[in-house]
mmCIF file of C-alpha atoms in Angstrom:
data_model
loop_
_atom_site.group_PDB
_atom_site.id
_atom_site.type_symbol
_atom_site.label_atom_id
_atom_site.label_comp_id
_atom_site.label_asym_id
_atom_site.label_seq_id
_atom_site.Cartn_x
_atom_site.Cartn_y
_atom_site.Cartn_z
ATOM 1 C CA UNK A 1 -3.207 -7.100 34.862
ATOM 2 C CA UNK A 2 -6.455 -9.165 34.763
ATOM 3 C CA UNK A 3 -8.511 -7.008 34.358
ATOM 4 C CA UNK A 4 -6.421 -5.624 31.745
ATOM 5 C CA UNK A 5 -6.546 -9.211 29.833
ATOM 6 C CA UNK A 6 -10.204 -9.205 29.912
ATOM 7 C CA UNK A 7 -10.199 -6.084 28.236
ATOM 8 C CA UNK A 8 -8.217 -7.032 25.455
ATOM 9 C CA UNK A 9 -9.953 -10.285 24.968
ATOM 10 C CA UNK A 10 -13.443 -7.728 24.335
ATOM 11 C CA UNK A 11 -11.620 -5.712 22.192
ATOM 12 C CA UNK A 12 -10.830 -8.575 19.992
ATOM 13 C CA UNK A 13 -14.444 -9.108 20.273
ATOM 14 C CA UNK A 14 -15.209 -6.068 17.886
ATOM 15 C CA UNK A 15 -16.850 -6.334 14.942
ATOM 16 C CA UNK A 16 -13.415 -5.346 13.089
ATOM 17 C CA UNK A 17 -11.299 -7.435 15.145
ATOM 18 C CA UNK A 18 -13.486 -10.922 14.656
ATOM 19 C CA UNK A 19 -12.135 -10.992 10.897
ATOM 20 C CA UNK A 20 -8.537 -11.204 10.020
ATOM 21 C CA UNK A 21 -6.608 -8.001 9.556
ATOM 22 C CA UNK A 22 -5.227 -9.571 6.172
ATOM 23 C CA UNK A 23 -7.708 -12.473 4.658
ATOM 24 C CA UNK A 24 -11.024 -11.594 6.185
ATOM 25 C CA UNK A 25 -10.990 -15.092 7.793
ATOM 26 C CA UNK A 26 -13.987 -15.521 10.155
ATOM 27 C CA UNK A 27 -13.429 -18.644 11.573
ATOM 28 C CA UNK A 28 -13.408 -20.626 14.441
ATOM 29 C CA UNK A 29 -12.707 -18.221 17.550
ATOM 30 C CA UNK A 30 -9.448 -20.272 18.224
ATOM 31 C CA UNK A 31 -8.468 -19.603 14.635
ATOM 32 C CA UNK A 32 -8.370 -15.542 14.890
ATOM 33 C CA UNK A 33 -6.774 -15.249 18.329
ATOM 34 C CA UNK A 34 -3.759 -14.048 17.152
ATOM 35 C CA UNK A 35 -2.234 -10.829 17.395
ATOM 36 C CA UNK A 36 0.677 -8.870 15.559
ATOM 37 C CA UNK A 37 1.476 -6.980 18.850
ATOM 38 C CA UNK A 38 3.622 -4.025 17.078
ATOM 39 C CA UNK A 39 1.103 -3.458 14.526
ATOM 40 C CA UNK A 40 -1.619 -3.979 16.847
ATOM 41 C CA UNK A 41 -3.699 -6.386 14.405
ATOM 42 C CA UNK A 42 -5.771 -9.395 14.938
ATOM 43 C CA UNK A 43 -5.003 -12.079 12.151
ATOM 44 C CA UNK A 44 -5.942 -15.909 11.456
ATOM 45 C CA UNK A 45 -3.860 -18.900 12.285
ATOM 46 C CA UNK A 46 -2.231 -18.753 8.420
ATOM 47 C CA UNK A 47 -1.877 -15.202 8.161
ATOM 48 C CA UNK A 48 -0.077 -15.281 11.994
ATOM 49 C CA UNK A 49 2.529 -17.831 10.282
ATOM 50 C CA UNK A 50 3.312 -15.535 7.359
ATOM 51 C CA UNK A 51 3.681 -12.426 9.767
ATOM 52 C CA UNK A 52 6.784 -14.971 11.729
ATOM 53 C CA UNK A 53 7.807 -15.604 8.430
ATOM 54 C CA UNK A 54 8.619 -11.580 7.587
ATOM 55 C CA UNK A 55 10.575 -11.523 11.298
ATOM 56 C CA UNK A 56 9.979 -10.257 14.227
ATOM 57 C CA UNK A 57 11.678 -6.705 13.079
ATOM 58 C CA UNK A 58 8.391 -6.321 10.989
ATOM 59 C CA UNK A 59 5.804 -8.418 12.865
ATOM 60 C CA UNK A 60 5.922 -9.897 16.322
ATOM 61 C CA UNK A 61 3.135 -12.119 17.133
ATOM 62 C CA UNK A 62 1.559 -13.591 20.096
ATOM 63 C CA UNK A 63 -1.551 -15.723 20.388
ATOM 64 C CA UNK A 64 -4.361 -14.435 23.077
ATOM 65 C CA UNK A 65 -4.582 -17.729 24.438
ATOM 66 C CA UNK A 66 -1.626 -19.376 24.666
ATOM 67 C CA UNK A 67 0.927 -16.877 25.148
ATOM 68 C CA UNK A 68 1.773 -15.146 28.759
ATOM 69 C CA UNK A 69 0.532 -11.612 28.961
ATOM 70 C CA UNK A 70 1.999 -9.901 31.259
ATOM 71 C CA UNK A 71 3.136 -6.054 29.651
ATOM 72 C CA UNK A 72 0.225 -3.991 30.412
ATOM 73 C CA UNK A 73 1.796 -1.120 27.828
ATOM 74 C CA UNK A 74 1.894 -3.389 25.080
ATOM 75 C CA UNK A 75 -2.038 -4.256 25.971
ATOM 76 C CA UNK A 76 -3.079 -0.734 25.884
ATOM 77 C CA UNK A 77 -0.850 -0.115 22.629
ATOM 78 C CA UNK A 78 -2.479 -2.593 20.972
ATOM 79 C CA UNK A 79 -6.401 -1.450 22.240
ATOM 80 C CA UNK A 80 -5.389 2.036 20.284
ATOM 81 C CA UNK A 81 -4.879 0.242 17.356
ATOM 82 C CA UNK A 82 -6.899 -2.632 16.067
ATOM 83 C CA UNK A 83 -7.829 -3.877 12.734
ATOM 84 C CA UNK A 84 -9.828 -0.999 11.737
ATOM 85 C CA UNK A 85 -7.572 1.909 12.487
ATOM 86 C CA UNK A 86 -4.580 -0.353 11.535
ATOM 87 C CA UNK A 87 -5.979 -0.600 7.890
ATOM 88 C CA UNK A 88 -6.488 2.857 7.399
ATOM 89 C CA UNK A 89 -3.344 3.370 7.205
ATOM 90 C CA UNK A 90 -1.833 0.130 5.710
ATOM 91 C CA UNK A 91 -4.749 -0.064 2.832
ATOM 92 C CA UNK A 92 -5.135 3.571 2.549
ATOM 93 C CA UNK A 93 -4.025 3.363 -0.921
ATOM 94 C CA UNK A 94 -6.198 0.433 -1.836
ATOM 95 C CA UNK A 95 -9.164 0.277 -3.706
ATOM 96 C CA UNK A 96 -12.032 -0.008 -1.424
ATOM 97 C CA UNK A 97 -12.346 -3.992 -3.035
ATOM 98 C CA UNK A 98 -9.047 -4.839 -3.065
ATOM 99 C CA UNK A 99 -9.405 -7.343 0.274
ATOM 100 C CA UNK A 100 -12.641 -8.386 -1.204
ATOM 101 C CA UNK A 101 -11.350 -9.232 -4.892
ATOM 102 C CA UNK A 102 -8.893 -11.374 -3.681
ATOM 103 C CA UNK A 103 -10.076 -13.005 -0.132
ATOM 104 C CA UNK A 104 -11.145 -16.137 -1.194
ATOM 105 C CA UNK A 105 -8.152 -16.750 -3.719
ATOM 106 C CA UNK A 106 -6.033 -15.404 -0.617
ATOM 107 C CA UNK A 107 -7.662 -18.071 1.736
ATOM 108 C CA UNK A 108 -6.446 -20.929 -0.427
ATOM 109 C CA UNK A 109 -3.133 -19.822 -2.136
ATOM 110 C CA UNK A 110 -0.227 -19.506 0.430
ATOM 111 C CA UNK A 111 1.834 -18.297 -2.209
ATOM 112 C CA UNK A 112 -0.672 -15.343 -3.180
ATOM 113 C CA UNK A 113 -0.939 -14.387 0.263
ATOM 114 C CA UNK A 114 2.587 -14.053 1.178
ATOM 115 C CA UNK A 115 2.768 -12.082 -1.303
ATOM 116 C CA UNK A 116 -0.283 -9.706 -0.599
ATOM 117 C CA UNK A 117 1.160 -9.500 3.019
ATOM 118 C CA UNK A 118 4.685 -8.348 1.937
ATOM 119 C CA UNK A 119 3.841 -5.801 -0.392
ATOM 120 C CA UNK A 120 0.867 -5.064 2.707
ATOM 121 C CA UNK A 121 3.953 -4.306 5.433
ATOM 122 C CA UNK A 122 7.378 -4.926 4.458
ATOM 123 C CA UNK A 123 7.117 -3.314 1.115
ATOM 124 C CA UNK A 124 4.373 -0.507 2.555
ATOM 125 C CA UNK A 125 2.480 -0.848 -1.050
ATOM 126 C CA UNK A 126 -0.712 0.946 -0.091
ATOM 127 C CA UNK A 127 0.481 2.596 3.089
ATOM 128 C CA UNK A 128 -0.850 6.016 3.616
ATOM 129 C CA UNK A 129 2.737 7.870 3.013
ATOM 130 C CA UNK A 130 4.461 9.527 5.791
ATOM 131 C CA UNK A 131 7.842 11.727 6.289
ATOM 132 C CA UNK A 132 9.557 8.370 7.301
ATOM 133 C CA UNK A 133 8.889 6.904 3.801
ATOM 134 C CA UNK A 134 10.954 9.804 2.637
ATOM 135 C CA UNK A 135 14.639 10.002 2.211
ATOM 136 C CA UNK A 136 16.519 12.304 4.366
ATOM 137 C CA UNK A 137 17.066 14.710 1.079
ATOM 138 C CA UNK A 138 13.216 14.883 0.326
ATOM 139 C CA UNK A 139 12.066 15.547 3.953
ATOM 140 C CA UNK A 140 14.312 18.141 4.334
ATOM 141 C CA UNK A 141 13.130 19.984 1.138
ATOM 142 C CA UNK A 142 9.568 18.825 1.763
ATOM 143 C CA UNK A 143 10.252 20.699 4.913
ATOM 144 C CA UNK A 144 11.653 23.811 3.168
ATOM 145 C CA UNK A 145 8.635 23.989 1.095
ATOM 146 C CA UNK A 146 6.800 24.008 3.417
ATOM 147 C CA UNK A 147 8.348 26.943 5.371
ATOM 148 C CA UNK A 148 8.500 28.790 2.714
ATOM 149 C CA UNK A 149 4.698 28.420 1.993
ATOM 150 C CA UNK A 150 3.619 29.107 5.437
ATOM 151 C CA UNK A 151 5.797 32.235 5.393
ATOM 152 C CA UNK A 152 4.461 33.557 2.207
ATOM 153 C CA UNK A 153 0.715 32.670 2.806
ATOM 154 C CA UNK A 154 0.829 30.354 0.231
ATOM 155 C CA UNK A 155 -1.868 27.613 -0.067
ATOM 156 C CA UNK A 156 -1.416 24.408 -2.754
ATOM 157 C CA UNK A 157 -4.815 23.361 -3.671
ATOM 158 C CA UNK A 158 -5.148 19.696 -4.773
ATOM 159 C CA UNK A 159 -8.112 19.133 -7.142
ATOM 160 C CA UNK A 160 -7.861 15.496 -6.731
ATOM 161 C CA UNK A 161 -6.547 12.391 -6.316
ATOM 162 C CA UNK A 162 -5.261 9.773 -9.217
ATOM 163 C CA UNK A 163 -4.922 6.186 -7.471
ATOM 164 C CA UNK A 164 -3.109 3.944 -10.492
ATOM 165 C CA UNK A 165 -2.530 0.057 -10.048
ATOM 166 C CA UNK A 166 -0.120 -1.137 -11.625
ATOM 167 C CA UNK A 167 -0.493 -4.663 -12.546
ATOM 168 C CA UNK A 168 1.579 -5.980 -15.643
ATOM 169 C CA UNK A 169 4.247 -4.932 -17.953
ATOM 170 C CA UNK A 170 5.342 -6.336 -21.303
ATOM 171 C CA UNK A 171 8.496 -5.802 -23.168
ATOM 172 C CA UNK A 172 9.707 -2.800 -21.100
ATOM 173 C CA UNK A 173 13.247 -2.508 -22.374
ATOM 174 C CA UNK A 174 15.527 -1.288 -25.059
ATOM 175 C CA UNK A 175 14.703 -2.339 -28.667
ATOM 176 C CA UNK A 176 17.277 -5.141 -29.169
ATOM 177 C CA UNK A 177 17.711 -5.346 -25.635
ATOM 178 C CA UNK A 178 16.352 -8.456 -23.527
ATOM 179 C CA UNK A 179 16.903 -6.782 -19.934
ATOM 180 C CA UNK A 180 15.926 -3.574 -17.992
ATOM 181 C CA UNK A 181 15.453 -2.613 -14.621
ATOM 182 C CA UNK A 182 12.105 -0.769 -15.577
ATOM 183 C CA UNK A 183 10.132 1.313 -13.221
ATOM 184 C CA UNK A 184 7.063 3.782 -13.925
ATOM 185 C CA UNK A 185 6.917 7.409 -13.407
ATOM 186 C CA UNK A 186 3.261 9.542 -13.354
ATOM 187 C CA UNK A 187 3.604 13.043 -13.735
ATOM 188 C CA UNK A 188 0.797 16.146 -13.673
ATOM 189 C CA UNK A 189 1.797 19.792 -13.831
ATOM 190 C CA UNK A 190 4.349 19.717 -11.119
ATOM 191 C CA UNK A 191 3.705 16.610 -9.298
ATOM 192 C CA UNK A 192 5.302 13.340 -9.946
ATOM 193 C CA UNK A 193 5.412 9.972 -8.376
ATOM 194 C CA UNK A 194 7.971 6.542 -8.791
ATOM 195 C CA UNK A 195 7.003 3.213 -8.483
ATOM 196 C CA UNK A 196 9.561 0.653 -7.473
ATOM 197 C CA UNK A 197 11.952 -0.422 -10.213
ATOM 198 C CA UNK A 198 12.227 -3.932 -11.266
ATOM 199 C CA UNK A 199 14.630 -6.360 -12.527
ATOM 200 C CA UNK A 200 12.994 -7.647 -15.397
ATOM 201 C CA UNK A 201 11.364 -6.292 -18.580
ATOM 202 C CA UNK A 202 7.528 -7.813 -18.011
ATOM 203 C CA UNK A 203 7.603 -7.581 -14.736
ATOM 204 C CA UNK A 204 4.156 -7.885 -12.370
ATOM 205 C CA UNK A 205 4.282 -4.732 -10.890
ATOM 206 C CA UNK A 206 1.255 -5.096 -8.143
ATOM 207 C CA UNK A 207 1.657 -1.643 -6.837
ATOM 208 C CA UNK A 208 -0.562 1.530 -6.212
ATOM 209 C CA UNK A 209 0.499 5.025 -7.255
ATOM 210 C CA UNK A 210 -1.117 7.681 -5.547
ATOM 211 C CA UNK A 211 -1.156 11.062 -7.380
ATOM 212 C CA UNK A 212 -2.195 14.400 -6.194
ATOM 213 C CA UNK A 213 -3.720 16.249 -9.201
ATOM 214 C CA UNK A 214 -3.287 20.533 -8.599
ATOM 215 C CA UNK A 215 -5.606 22.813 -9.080
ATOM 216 C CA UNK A 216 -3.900 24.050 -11.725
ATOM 217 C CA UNK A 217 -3.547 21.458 -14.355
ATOM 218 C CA UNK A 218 -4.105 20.751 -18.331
ATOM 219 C CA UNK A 219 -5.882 17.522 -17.620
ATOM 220 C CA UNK A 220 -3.158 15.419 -18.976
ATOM 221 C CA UNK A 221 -0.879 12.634 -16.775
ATOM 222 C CA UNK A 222 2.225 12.067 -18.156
ATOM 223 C CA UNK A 223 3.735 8.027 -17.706
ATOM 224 C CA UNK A 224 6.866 7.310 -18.757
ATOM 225 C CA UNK A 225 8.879 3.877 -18.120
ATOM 226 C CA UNK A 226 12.602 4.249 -17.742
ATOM 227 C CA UNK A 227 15.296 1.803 -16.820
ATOM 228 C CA UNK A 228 17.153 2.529 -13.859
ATOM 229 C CA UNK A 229 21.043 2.468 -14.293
ATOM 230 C CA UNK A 230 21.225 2.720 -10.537
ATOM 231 C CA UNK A 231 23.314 5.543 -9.473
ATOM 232 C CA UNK A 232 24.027 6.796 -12.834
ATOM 233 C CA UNK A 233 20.501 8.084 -12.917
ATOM 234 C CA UNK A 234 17.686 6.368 -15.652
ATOM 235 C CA UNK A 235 17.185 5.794 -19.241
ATOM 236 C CA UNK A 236 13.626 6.434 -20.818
ATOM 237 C CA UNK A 237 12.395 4.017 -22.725
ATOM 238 C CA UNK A 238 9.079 5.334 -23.583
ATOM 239 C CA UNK A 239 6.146 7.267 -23.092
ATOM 240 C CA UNK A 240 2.292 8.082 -23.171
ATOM 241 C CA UNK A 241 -0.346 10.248 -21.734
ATOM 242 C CA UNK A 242 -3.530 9.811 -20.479
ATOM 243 C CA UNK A 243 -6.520 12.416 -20.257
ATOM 244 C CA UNK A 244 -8.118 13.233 -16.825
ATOM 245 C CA UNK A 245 -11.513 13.908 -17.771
ATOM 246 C CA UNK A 246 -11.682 10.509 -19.636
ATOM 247 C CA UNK A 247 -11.798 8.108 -16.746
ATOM 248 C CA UNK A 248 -14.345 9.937 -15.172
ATOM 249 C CA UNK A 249 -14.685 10.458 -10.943
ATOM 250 C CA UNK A 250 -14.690 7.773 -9.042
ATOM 251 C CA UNK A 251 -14.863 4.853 -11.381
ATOM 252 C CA UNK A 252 -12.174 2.241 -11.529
ATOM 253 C CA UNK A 253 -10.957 2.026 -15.218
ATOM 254 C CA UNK A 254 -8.624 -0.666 -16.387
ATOM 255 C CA UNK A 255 -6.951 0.277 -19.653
ATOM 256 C CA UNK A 256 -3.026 -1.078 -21.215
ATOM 257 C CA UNK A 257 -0.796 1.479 -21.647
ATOM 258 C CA UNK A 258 1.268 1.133 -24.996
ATOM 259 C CA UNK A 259 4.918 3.436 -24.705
ATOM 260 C CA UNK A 260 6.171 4.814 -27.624
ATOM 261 C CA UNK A 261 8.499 3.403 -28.753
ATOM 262 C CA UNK A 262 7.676 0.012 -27.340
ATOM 263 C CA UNK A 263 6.280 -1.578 -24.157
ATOM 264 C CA UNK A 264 3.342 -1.959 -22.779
ATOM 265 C CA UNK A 265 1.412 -1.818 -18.735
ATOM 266 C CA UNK A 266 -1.645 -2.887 -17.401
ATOM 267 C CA UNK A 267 -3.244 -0.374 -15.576
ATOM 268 C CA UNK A 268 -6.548 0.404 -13.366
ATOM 269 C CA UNK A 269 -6.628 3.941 -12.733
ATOM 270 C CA UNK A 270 -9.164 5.571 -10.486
ATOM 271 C CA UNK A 271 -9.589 9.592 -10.094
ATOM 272 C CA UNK A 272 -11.374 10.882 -7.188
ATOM 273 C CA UNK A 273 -12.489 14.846 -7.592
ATOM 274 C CA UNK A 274 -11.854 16.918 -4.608
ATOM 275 C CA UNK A 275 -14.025 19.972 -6.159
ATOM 276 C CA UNK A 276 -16.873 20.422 -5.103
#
């Protein structure tokens, strides 16, 4: 088991593994020696509290130095993992900045980061999706579809990729009306993606859509905002469209949606071109 140990303490020796999985903290040694043991991260002293605070169901956490090590699986489970090939796939929807816009305001607002690390795990904001983030309903016809393409030869090209943050919206409700349950919907030829709904009408969203664009397209994404009535289905309250070929490839674009008839979002869209 020693030997084991010592390995574990190199690992967290990596270049990756010296910063915090969540706030980049670089600290004192002491202060990055713990270690989400299901998720298989490295984090700081503050972001270490946060992950107790989301329960052990989501994040159970040890410290390298302190705590008794003495399950060689969970050792090796964690050495697969680590901070880089942990954020892969929990920031795989993130801009390539997002850590970096936000790690020194996350460093000194507990409030901020909380937040950033529950949207991070518990709400699975930029998580790179998976058949277990889909209902029973969807895998299954997921699945069918996919039979029935690999039976007929079929191939769906994707053209591209539209990654929209949703930051702020204003006034998302029924004229006359003071509440909503608002949520945003992005749509382009046949594809379409939800975000969360809300519960109030200028709600801060702080959530990534990630779109695939088909081959065959008109260029055009589709957002509307509808209020969710729960299981009586959704009401829309408005609409707008955006043009492909206007935000360019690659670029991060910030622009505020107005709906029609009323509403507005805050947006940053970024589209990545798959085409050569």
């Amino acid at each position: 088991m020693e030997p084991l140990l010592q390995q574990l303490k190199s690992f967290s020796q990596q270049p990756y593994n010296r910063e915090c999985a969540d706030c980049g903290d670089t600290g004192e040694p002491m202060n990055r020696t713990w270690i989400s043991t299901n998720l298989g991260v490295f984090l700081c002293i503050n972001c270490a509290g946060v992950h107790r605070e989301l329960g052990t169901h989501i994040s159970n956490v040890m410290c390298l130095e302190l705590d008794v090590w003495d399950n060689e699986h969970l050792i090796e489970h964690i050495m697969k993992i680590g901070n880089k090939v942990a954020n892969q796939n929990w920031l795989a929807h993130g801009s390539p900045g997002l850590r970096r816009v936000y790690l020194k305001a996350l460093r000194s607002d507990r409030k901020l980061l909380t937040s950033f690390i529950e949207a991070k795990y518990t709400g699975k904001d930029f998580e790179m999706p998976s058949s277990a983030s889909l209902t029973a309903t969807e895998f299954l016809e997921s699945a069918g579809q996919k039979e029935k393409q690999k039976a007929s030869g079929a191939k769906r090209v994707c053209s591209g990729l539209l990654r929209a943050k949703l930051v702020k919206g204003v006034n998302l409700s029924a004229k006359g009306s003071d509440s909503s349950n608002p949520f945003i919907s992005l749509s382009c030829a046949d594809q379409t993606i939800e975000s969360k709904v809300k519960n109030n009408p200028s709600p801060d969203f702080n959530q990534t859509l990630m779109l695939n664009i088909p081959e065959q397209n008109d260029g055009i994404v589709t957002i509307h905002c509808r209020d969710s009535n729960g299981d009586f289905g959704s009401t829309l309250l408005g609409s707008t469209t955006i043009r492909l070929d206007a935000l360019g490839n690659g670029e991060e674009c910030f622009m505020l949606l107005q709906f029609q008839p009323r509403g507005e979002l805050v947006c940053i869209f970024e589209f990545t071109s798959l085409l050569a």
